[in-house]
Amino acid sequence: IATPTECTMWYVIKPVQVSIDVRQSRATVYDFLDVMANHECFTDHALTDWTCTGPDRGVGSKARVTARTAGRSDTIEIEVIAAEPPAKIVEQNIGAKGRRVASGTYLLEDLPSGGTHIAFEYAWQHAPLSERLAAPFARATVKRINENAMRRLADRLTQLNNATTSNPSASS
């Protein structure tokens, strides 16, 4: 006889984790990620039509975006729900007309040789039946999008660093 856990595990989508190492300090990376509007430049390959509301940074900052994947589009509401400077930012996002609730968590760690290890985890709390049934595809798609976003984030941080180095008065 199957236990309740065995009977219900088929519809739980496992979290997706991606990471990248960058040369910038943890404080610099945190300061960049803390501003919700800054996320557009490294996620606009999948998230478009950005509208930010609430405070510019920190808990309560919000964005409304359109996710475009697999030929479909969906409106996503993103809100920062927790922050522990300079190490952690947690976002909650709601999509699929409220049927998908997920969290995105950035964890920042100092690297022994300098720089920062950026880890990002996307975890579903609730998902529509169609996503649960296609969990391997959903996970692969989210992983590919988030890996690309991490590369783009690293590139953007490098561009900002280079701009600041060549012009100390430059800002993001």
PDB file of C-alpha atoms in Angstrom, residues 40 43-52 63-69 71-78 93-96 100 145:
ATOM      1  CA  GLU A  40      15.228  43.412 -16.544  1.00  0.00           C
ATOM      2  CA  THR A  43      16.135  38.391 -17.779  1.00  0.00           C
ATOM      3  CA  ASP A  44      14.585  40.212 -20.749  1.00  0.00           C
ATOM      4  CA  HIS A  45      15.321  37.235 -23.007  1.00  0.00           C
ATOM      5  CA  ALA A  46      12.345  35.524 -21.291  1.00  0.00           C
ATOM      6  CA  LEU A  47      10.639  38.248 -19.229  1.00  0.00           C
ATOM      7  CA  THR A  48       9.401  41.342 -21.079  1.00  0.00           C
ATOM      8  CA  ASP A  49       7.099  44.324 -20.551  1.00  0.00           C
ATOM      9  CA  TRP A  50       8.589  45.199 -17.167  1.00  0.00           C
ATOM     10  CA  THR A  51       6.631  47.506 -14.855  1.00  0.00           C
ATOM     11  CA  CYS A  52       8.150  48.085 -11.427  1.00  0.00           C
ATOM     12  CA  ALA A  63       7.563  43.942 -10.905  1.00  0.00           C
ATOM     13  CA  ARG A  64       4.866  42.868 -13.303  1.00  0.00           C
ATOM     14  CA  VAL A  65       6.326  41.104 -16.341  1.00  0.00           C
ATOM     15  CA  THR A  66       5.284  38.981 -19.274  1.00  0.00           C
ATOM     16  CA  ALA A  67       6.967  35.572 -19.471  1.00  0.00           C
ATOM     17  CA  ARG A  68       7.360  34.239 -22.985  1.00  0.00           C
ATOM     18  CA  THR A  69       8.326  30.581 -23.209  1.00  0.00           C
ATOM     19  CA  GLY A  71       5.280  29.899 -27.659  1.00  0.00           C
ATOM     20  CA  ARG A  72       3.085  31.000 -24.755  1.00  0.00           C
ATOM     21  CA  SER A  73       2.934  34.144 -22.656  1.00  0.00           C
ATOM     22  CA  ASP A  74       1.905  34.638 -19.048  1.00  0.00           C
ATOM     23  CA  THR A  75       1.719  37.647 -16.742  1.00  0.00           C
ATOM     24  CA  ILE A  76       3.921  37.202 -13.673  1.00  0.00           C
ATOM     25  CA  GLU A  77       3.818  39.280 -10.483  1.00  0.00           C
ATOM     26  CA  ILE A  78       7.188  39.323  -8.700  1.00  0.00           C
ATOM     27  CA  ASN A  93       6.223  35.156  -8.068  1.00  0.00           C
ATOM     28  CA  ILE A  94       2.655  34.451  -8.995  1.00  0.00           C
ATOM     29  CA  GLY A  95       1.559  33.497 -12.495  1.00  0.00           C
ATOM     30  CA  ALA A  96      -0.921  31.393 -14.438  1.00  0.00           C
ATOM     31  CA  ARG A 100       1.417  29.097 -10.041  1.00  0.00           C
ATOM     32  CA  ILE A 145      16.385  30.280 -19.067  1.00  0.00           C
TER      33      ILE A 145
END
